Short mmCIF file of C-alpha atoms in Angstrom, two decimals:
data_model
loop_
_atom_site.label_atom_id
_atom_site.label_comp_id
_atom_site.label_asym_id
_atom_site.label_seq_id
_atom_site.Cartn_x
_atom_site.Cartn_y
_atom_site.Cartn_z
CA MET O 1 39.22 -19.11 114.36
CA LYS O 2 38.83 -17.30 117.68
CA LYS O 3 39.26 -19.51 120.69
CA SER O 4 36.17 -18.03 122.27
CA LEU O 5 34.08 -19.51 119.38
CA VAL O 6 35.57 -22.98 120.16
CA ALA O 7 34.52 -22.69 123.79
CA LEU O 8 31.09 -21.60 122.67
CA ALA O 9 30.93 -24.45 120.18
CA SER O 10 31.90 -26.94 122.95
CA GLY O 11 29.01 -25.81 124.95
CA ALA O 12 26.60 -26.09 122.07
CA PHE O 13 27.84 -29.60 121.47
CA ALA O 14 26.94 -30.63 125.04
CA LEU O 15 23.47 -29.00 124.71
CA GLY O 16 22.79 -30.51 121.27
CA ALA O 17 23.78 -33.99 122.40
CA ALA O 18 21.75 -33.65 125.68
CA GLU O 19 18.69 -32.70 123.82
CA PHE O 20 18.61 -35.39 121.25
CA ILE O 21 20.48 -38.32 122.89
CA MET O 22 17.30 -39.45 124.73
CA MET O 23 15.67 -40.29 121.49
CA GLY O 24 18.48 -43.00 120.93
CA ILE O 25 18.46 -44.57 124.38
CA LEU O 26 14.79 -44.35 125.29
CA PRO O 27 14.18 -48.02 125.44
CA GLN O 28 17.15 -48.60 127.94
CA THR O 29 16.11 -45.79 130.07
CA ALA O 30 12.53 -46.93 130.15
CA ARG O 31 13.54 -50.48 131.28
CA ALA O 32 15.80 -49.03 133.95
CA MET O 33 13.09 -46.79 135.26
CA GLN O 34 10.54 -49.44 134.99
CA VAL O 35 8.05 -47.35 132.78
CA SER O 36 6.49 -47.90 129.36
CA ILE O 37 7.91 -46.29 126.18
CA PRO O 38 4.83 -43.65 126.14
CA GLN O 39 5.61 -42.77 129.70
CA ALA O 40 9.26 -42.51 129.09
CA GLY O 41 8.36 -39.96 126.53
CA HIS O 42 8.16 -37.65 129.61
CA PHE O 43 12.00 -37.69 129.60
CA ILE O 44 12.10 -35.87 126.31
CA SER O 45 9.33 -33.23 126.97
CA ALA O 46 10.86 -32.53 130.51
CA TYR O 47 13.85 -31.15 128.51
CA ALA O 48 11.70 -29.08 126.24
CA ILE O 49 9.93 -27.59 129.15
CA GLY O 50 13.21 -26.63 130.74
CA VAL O 51 14.25 -24.94 127.50
CA CYS O 52 11.26 -22.73 127.62
CA MET O 53 11.49 -21.90 131.42
CA GLY O 54 15.16 -21.22 131.16
CA THR O 55 14.75 -17.98 129.37
CA LEU O 56 13.75 -16.48 132.69
CA ILE O 57 17.38 -16.79 133.68
CA LEU O 58 18.05 -14.11 131.15
CA VAL O 59 15.13 -11.90 132.20
CA PHE O 60 16.33 -11.65 135.79
CA GLY O 61 20.05 -11.83 134.90
CA ARG O 62 20.07 -8.93 132.54
CA LYS O 63 22.81 -7.09 134.46
CA VAL O 64 25.06 -10.19 134.57
CA PRO O 65 28.19 -10.04 132.08
CA PRO O 66 27.62 -12.71 129.19
CA LYS O 67 30.84 -14.65 130.46
CA ARG O 68 29.32 -15.09 133.74
CA LEU O 69 25.95 -16.07 132.34
CA ILE O 70 27.85 -18.83 130.09
CA LEU O 71 29.54 -20.27 133.16
CA LEU O 72 26.01 -20.46 134.99
CA PHE O 73 24.62 -22.32 132.05
CA LEU O 74 27.64 -24.74 131.75
CA ALA O 75 27.24 -25.50 135.67
CA LEU O 76 23.60 -26.45 134.97
CA ILE O 77 24.61 -28.70 132.07
CA VAL O 78 26.94 -30.47 134.42
CA MET O 79 24.46 -30.60 137.23
CA GLY O 80 21.54 -31.92 134.92
CA ASN O 81 23.53 -34.56 133.25
CA THR O 82 25.12 -35.68 136.47
CA PHE O 83 21.62 -36.18 138.13
CA SER O 84 20.42 -37.99 134.98
CA ALA O 85 23.31 -40.42 135.24
CA LEU O 86 22.58 -41.01 138.94
CA SER O 87 18.80 -41.13 138.58
CA THR O 88 17.05 -44.07 140.38
CA SER O 89 13.44 -43.49 139.55
CA ALA O 90 11.43 -41.98 136.51
CA GLY O 91 10.55 -38.88 138.75
CA MET O 92 14.20 -38.21 139.53
CA LEU O 93 15.26 -38.49 135.84
CA ILE O 94 12.29 -36.15 134.73
CA ALA O 95 13.65 -33.56 137.19
CA ALA O 96 17.18 -34.14 135.92
CA ARG O 97 16.17 -33.56 132.39
CA PHE O 98 14.34 -30.36 133.27
CA ILE O 99 17.47 -29.05 134.86
CA ALA O 100 19.67 -30.12 131.93
CA GLY O 101 17.13 -28.34 129.69
CA LEU O 102 17.12 -24.91 131.57
CA PRO O 103 20.37 -23.52 129.96
CA HIS O 104 19.49 -24.45 126.29
CA GLY O 105 17.71 -21.40 124.94
CA ALA O 106 19.55 -18.93 127.25
CA PHE O 107 22.87 -20.39 126.31
CA PHE O 108 22.33 -19.86 122.56
CA GLY O 109 21.01 -16.43 123.10
CA THR O 110 24.03 -15.38 125.00
CA ALA O 111 26.43 -17.29 122.73
CA ALA O 112 25.06 -15.38 119.68
CA TYR O 113 25.62 -12.03 121.52
CA ILE O 114 29.28 -12.96 122.31
CA ALA O 115 29.75 -14.37 118.93
CA LYS O 116 28.62 -11.21 117.28
CA LEU O 117 30.64 -8.85 119.38
CA SER O 118 33.86 -11.02 119.03
CA ALA O 119 33.73 -11.41 115.45
CA GLU O 120 35.62 -9.51 112.74
CA PRO O 121 33.61 -6.87 111.00
CA GLY O 122 31.54 -8.22 108.19
CA LYS O 123 31.99 -11.85 109.64
CA GLU O 124 29.38 -11.85 112.36
CA ALA O 125 27.13 -14.63 110.80
CA GLN O 126 30.06 -16.88 110.09
CA ALA O 127 31.18 -16.42 113.69
CA MET O 128 27.64 -17.33 114.88
CA ALA O 129 27.73 -20.31 112.44
CA VAL O 130 30.97 -21.76 114.12
CA THR O 131 29.00 -21.66 117.50
CA ILE O 132 26.03 -23.47 116.07
CA THR O 133 28.30 -26.14 114.39
CA GLY O 134 28.81 -27.58 117.97
CA GLN O 135 25.05 -28.23 117.81
CA THR O 136 25.34 -29.93 114.50
CA LEU O 137 28.43 -31.80 115.27
CA ALA O 138 26.43 -33.19 118.35
CA ASN O 139 23.91 -34.67 116.05
CA MET O 140 26.58 -36.05 113.69
CA LEU O 141 28.71 -37.56 116.35
CA GLY O 142 27.56 -37.07 120.00
CA VAL O 143 24.20 -38.60 119.44
CA PRO O 144 25.32 -41.78 117.81
CA GLY O 145 28.23 -41.96 120.05
CA GLY O 146 25.97 -41.75 123.24
CA THR O 147 23.76 -44.41 121.68
CA MET O 148 26.73 -46.73 121.38
CA LEU O 149 27.83 -46.09 124.97
CA ALA O 150 24.26 -47.01 126.03
CA GLN O 151 24.53 -50.26 123.95
CA TYR O 152 27.98 -51.48 125.04
CA LEU O 153 28.18 -49.82 128.56
CA SER O 154 25.26 -48.25 130.04
CA TRP O 155 22.73 -45.35 129.34
CA ARG O 156 24.23 -43.77 132.30
CA ALA O 157 27.61 -43.75 130.78
CA ALA O 158 26.16 -41.30 128.02
CA PHE O 159 25.09 -38.71 130.49
CA ALA O 160 28.24 -39.06 132.51
CA PHE O 161 30.16 -38.25 129.39
CA LEU O 162 28.15 -35.12 128.78
CA ALA O 163 28.60 -34.05 132.35
CA LEU O 164 32.40 -34.24 132.01
CA TRP O 165 32.27 -32.40 128.74
CA GLY O 166 30.48 -29.62 130.30
CA ALA O 167 32.92 -29.50 133.01
CA ALA O 168 35.91 -29.31 130.55
CA THR O 169 33.94 -26.56 128.61
CA ILE O 170 33.86 -24.53 131.89
CA VAL O 171 37.73 -24.57 131.68
CA LEU O 172 37.74 -23.51 128.01
CA THR O 173 35.35 -20.68 128.96
CA LEU O 174 37.47 -19.43 131.73
CA ARG O 175 40.49 -19.18 129.62
CA TRP O 176 39.17 -18.13 126.17
CA ILE O 177 35.95 -16.33 126.33
CA PRO O 178 36.56 -12.47 126.86
CA ASN O 179 35.10 -10.36 129.71
CA LEU O 180 32.50 -8.46 127.69
CA PRO O 181 30.12 -5.82 129.22
CA ALA O 182 26.65 -6.78 130.06
CA VAL O 183 23.75 -5.74 127.59
CA PRO O 184 22.40 -2.32 128.10
CA ASP O 185 19.93 -2.50 131.05
CA THR O 186 16.69 -1.12 129.78
CA GLY O 187 14.63 -2.54 132.76
CA LEU O 188 12.50 -5.61 133.05
CA ARG O 189 9.97 -4.42 130.39
CA GLY O 190 12.68 -2.87 128.21
CA GLN O 191 14.07 -6.26 127.18
CA PHE O 192 10.82 -7.21 125.53
CA HIS O 193 10.40 -3.79 123.96
CA PHE O 194 11.49 -5.13 120.54
CA LEU O 195 8.52 -7.71 120.51
CA LYS O 196 6.11 -4.60 120.07
CA ARG O 197 7.24 -4.65 116.46
CA ARG O 198 5.88 -7.08 113.86
CA GLY O 199 9.14 -8.02 112.37
CA PRO O 200 10.52 -10.21 115.35
CA TRP O 201 7.05 -12.08 115.39
CA ALA O 202 7.31 -12.82 111.63
CA ILE O 203 10.66 -14.43 112.30
CA LEU O 204 9.55 -16.46 115.33
CA LEU O 205 6.51 -17.64 113.42
CA ALA O 206 8.68 -18.70 110.56
CA VAL O 207 11.03 -20.61 112.87
CA PHE O 208 7.91 -22.18 114.55
CA THR O 209 6.15 -23.12 111.18
CA GLY O 210 9.42 -24.13 109.47
CA ASN O 211 10.46 -26.61 112.21
CA ALA O 212 7.07 -27.91 112.69
CA GLY O 213 6.81 -28.68 109.14
CA ILE O 214 10.24 -30.48 108.94
CA PHE O 215 9.73 -32.38 112.18
CA CYS O 216 6.44 -33.70 110.97
CA TRP O 217 8.70 -36.04 108.73
CA TRP O 218 12.06 -35.80 110.77
CA SER O 219 10.36 -37.18 113.95
CA TYR O 220 9.86 -40.49 112.07
CA VAL O 221 12.94 -40.54 109.90
CA SER O 222 14.32 -43.72 111.23
CA PRO O 223 11.40 -45.78 110.54
CA TRP O 224 11.05 -43.92 107.16
CA LEU O 225 14.51 -45.18 106.41
CA SER O 226 13.75 -48.63 107.35
CA HIS O 227 10.33 -49.19 105.81
CA VAL O 228 10.73 -46.96 102.60
CA GLY O 229 14.53 -47.33 102.06
CA GLU O 230 14.74 -50.88 103.38
CA TRP O 231 17.86 -49.94 105.32
CA SER O 232 18.89 -52.26 108.20
CA SER O 233 18.98 -50.78 111.75
CA GLY O 234 22.83 -50.72 111.66
CA ALA O 235 22.78 -48.70 108.48
CA VAL O 236 20.19 -46.37 109.84
CA SER O 237 22.72 -45.14 112.52
CA LEU O 238 25.22 -44.52 109.75
CA LEU O 239 22.52 -42.49 107.73
CA MET O 240 21.83 -40.40 110.84
CA MET O 241 25.56 -39.42 110.78
CA LEU O 242 25.14 -38.41 107.24
CA ALA O 243 22.17 -36.35 108.32
CA GLY O 244 24.48 -34.71 110.94
CA PHE O 245 26.92 -34.07 108.34
CA GLY O 246 24.25 -32.43 106.23
CA MET O 247 23.40 -30.15 109.32
CA VAL O 248 27.20 -29.18 109.76
CA VAL O 249 27.55 -28.20 106.00
CA GLY O 250 24.20 -26.42 105.93
CA GLY O 251 25.16 -24.40 108.98
CA ILE O 252 28.37 -23.33 107.44
CA ALA O 253 26.74 -22.55 104.22
CA GLY O 254 24.05 -20.59 105.83
CA GLY O 255 26.39 -18.55 107.77
CA ALA O 256 28.73 -17.73 104.91
CA LEU O 257 25.79 -16.49 102.69
CA SER O 258 24.41 -14.40 105.51
CA ASP O 259 27.43 -12.36 105.66
CA ARG O 260 27.12 -11.58 101.99
CA TRP O 261 23.48 -11.13 101.51
CA ARG O 262 20.20 -10.54 103.23
CA HIS O 263 19.62 -12.56 106.45
CA ALA O 264 16.03 -13.29 105.93
CA GLY O 265 16.66 -13.90 102.31
CA SER O 266 19.32 -16.45 103.32
CA ALA O 267 16.87 -17.96 105.74
CA ALA O 268 14.02 -18.21 103.07
CA LEU O 269 16.40 -19.95 100.63
CA GLY O 270 17.31 -22.59 103.21
CA GLN O 271 13.75 -22.91 104.11
CA PHE O 272 12.77 -23.53 100.46
CA ILE O 273 15.50 -26.18 100.20
CA ALA O 274 13.85 -28.06 103.03
CA PHE O 275 10.32 -27.61 101.64
CA VAL O 276 11.36 -29.12 98.21
CA GLY O 277 12.96 -32.06 100.12
CA LEU O 278 9.60 -32.70 101.91
CA LEU O 279 7.88 -32.77 98.50
CA MET O 280 10.36 -35.18 97.21
CA VAL O 281 9.87 -37.43 100.32
CA PHE O 282 6.25 -37.67 99.57
CA ALA O 283 6.46 -37.94 95.80
CA ILE O 284 9.49 -40.45 95.25
CA PRO O 285 8.54 -43.97 95.71
CA GLY O 286 11.93 -44.59 97.83
CA SER O 287 15.01 -46.49 97.28
CA LYS O 288 18.28 -46.80 99.28
CA LEU O 289 19.94 -44.06 97.09
CA SER O 290 16.95 -41.75 97.18
CA THR O 291 16.28 -41.99 100.93
CA ALA O 292 20.06 -41.29 101.62
CA ILE O 293 20.09 -38.34 99.47
CA LEU O 294 17.02 -36.87 100.88
CA THR O 295 18.06 -37.39 104.40
CA PHE O 296 21.23 -35.22 103.52
CA TRP O 297 19.02 -32.75 101.69
CA VAL O 298 16.42 -31.93 104.42
CA ALA O 299 19.04 -31.92 107.23
CA PHE O 300 21.00 -29.46 105.20
CA GLY O 301 18.12 -27.03 104.82
CA LEU O 302 17.16 -27.38 108.59
CA PHE O 303 20.29 -25.93 109.80
CA PHE O 304 21.10 -23.55 106.77
CA VAL O 305 18.27 -21.31 108.34
CA SER O 306 19.73 -21.35 111.93
CA THR O 307 22.49 -18.74 111.64
CA PRO O 308 20.53 -16.13 109.59
CA GLN O 309 17.48 -16.59 111.92
CA GLN O 310 19.65 -16.23 114.93
CA MET O 311 21.28 -13.08 113.44
CA LEU O 312 17.78 -11.49 112.79
CA MET O 313 16.70 -12.03 116.31
CA VAL O 314 19.75 -10.74 117.96
CA GLU O 315 19.65 -7.61 115.75
CA ALA O 316 15.94 -7.15 116.31
CA GLY O 317 16.66 -6.99 120.10
CA GLN O 318 19.41 -4.41 119.96
CA GLY O 319 19.09 -1.96 122.85
CA GLY O 320 18.69 -4.36 125.73
CA GLY O 321 16.79 -7.36 124.26
CA GLU O 322 19.77 -8.98 122.49
CA LEU O 323 19.79 -12.13 124.74
CA ILE O 324 16.14 -12.60 124.99
CA GLY O 325 15.86 -12.20 121.14
CA GLY O 326 18.54 -14.88 120.63
CA ALA O 327 16.77 -17.13 123.26
CA THR O 328 13.34 -16.85 121.77
CA ILE O 329 14.63 -18.78 118.62
CA GLN O 330 15.40 -21.86 120.68
CA ILE O 331 11.72 -21.57 122.23
CA ALA O 332 10.21 -21.47 118.80
CA PHE O 333 12.24 -24.28 117.47
CA ASN O 334 11.36 -26.63 120.38
CA PHE O 335 7.72 -25.89 120.26
CA GLY O 336 7.72 -26.35 116.48
CA ASN O 337 9.44 -29.70 117.11
CA ALA O 338 6.71 -30.83 119.49
CA VAL O 339 3.91 -29.59 117.35
CA GLY O 340 5.35 -31.19 114.18
CA SER O 341 5.83 -34.44 115.87
CA SER O 342 2.09 -34.60 116.82
CA ILE O 343 1.09 -33.66 113.29
CA GLY O 344 3.25 -36.15 111.72
CA GLY O 345 2.04 -38.84 114.03
CA ALA O 346 -1.55 -38.05 113.16
CA ALA O 347 -0.66 -38.29 109.49
CA LEU O 348 0.81 -41.65 110.05
CA SER O 349 -2.22 -42.90 111.84
CA ALA O 350 -4.65 -41.46 109.17
CA SER O 351 -2.64 -42.97 106.31
CA ALA O 352 -2.54 -46.42 107.87
CA MET O 353 1.26 -45.94 108.58
CA ASN O 354 2.27 -44.73 105.11
CA TYR O 355 5.62 -43.08 105.97
CA HIS O 356 5.29 -40.68 102.99
CA TYR O 357 2.49 -38.71 104.34
CA PRO O 358 4.22 -37.00 107.43
CA ALA O 359 6.21 -35.09 104.71
CA LEU O 360 3.10 -34.12 102.89
CA ALA O 361 1.55 -33.07 106.10
CA GLY O 362 4.72 -30.83 106.95
CA ALA O 363 5.17 -29.32 103.46
CA PRO O 364 2.44 -26.52 103.81
CA LEU O 365 3.92 -25.49 107.27
CA ALA O 366 7.44 -25.23 105.64
CA LEU O 367 5.88 -23.31 102.75
CA ILE O 368 4.29 -20.75 105.17
CA ALA O 369 7.71 -20.22 106.73
CA VAL O 370 9.32 -19.57 103.24
CA LEU O 371 6.58 -17.01 102.58
CA LEU O 372 7.02 -15.30 105.90
CA LEU O 373 10.84 -14.87 105.42
CA VAL O 374 10.33 -13.65 101.90
CA TRP O 375 7.81 -11.08 103.20
CA TYR O 376 10.34 -9.94 105.98
CA SER O 377 13.07 -9.62 103.47
CA HIS O 378 11.06 -7.76 101.04
CA ARG O 379 9.47 -5.19 103.39
CA LEU O 380 12.03 -4.98 106.21
CA GLU O 381 15.38 -5.72 104.56
CA THR O 382 15.69 -3.15 101.87
CA GLU O 383 19.02 -1.94 103.20
CA THR O 384 21.34 -4.93 103.62
CA ASP O 385 24.40 -2.86 104.40
CA ALA O 386 26.20 -5.34 101.74
CA ILE O 387 27.56 -2.30 99.74
CA HIS O 388 29.66 -1.34 102.65
CA ARG O 389 31.25 -4.64 102.92
CA LEU O 390 32.54 -4.51 99.40
CA GLU O 391 36.32 -4.52 98.90
CA GLU O 392 37.92 -1.79 96.87
CA VAL O 393 40.33 -3.27 94.43
CA LYS O 394 42.85 -0.86 92.62
CA VAL O 395 44.52 -2.04 89.45
#
């Protein structure tokens, strides 16, 4: 494995943990900031807003070499999490979370570009999958670890740890990431030229609907495990680590398949796996065994699609829009999460808190994503270039 990919994965770990850790320490931060749980939800939404706004960094930093951009994003990670750890009021914590979210989408867009250029021929998707693995490991280890720090030390310790992790990643970046040239400068408008085609919009809509469908249910996975699977609170934490493991395996599998087959076809397969999982969540009454299997199943599908979708957008933006293309995936992802959570909450209310129904509400959205990806693969991926990657064997 190239050392540059390790540095990128380390940065992805910090961002993945920073994004989701608030969900595990929300009660402690609400008490410390003297706000209610619903008001503390702004600590989560502030990060998501930062993700969307941070893409502007790429718009105006198009002439900056990618390594310098990564260093800028890591500095923002350190700053945002340091301010989070030192926050003394709800307003200060909201501002700190906004800063911490600024580099998220821009980092992944730039990291995807670096991974693609640094990879060996025919292994671009696997290189990108290694980078994304940092985010999945954050869900498997970083979020539970941060929750434990909040329980046994302080919620501030969790953010302090992420700030230190970001600082260490700056050192790795300086030593291991090569000095690659900036993307071709096509001007301010030229970066968005690729969005004039229908293909990129189909991918972004698939990302949005797919994640909205999954997060209809995933947003409430913890109470689903407690009420349907009758797991204890301590066991739920372990099952979330199982989900994180599913994300890791799914991300690696999706990257491996994308190097051997169509990118959109690979994403469609992963999205279909998640769609079937949602149907089973609704249809199966639920037991400890079934809920554990389905938690792994849907998590596997959720990140199986990440690498092929990232590859599609980086390739769609070739000619000056590579970084913007990679970053838009994260915007669509986070927007889908927010919408899915709202739809899932409405389904819970309408069903008198029946935790099977958020999955039913999300299934049609996940199916739309499958159909969009199948359409894209059928109409726009007729030449997969796979024939050129076959190895000649002489007997």
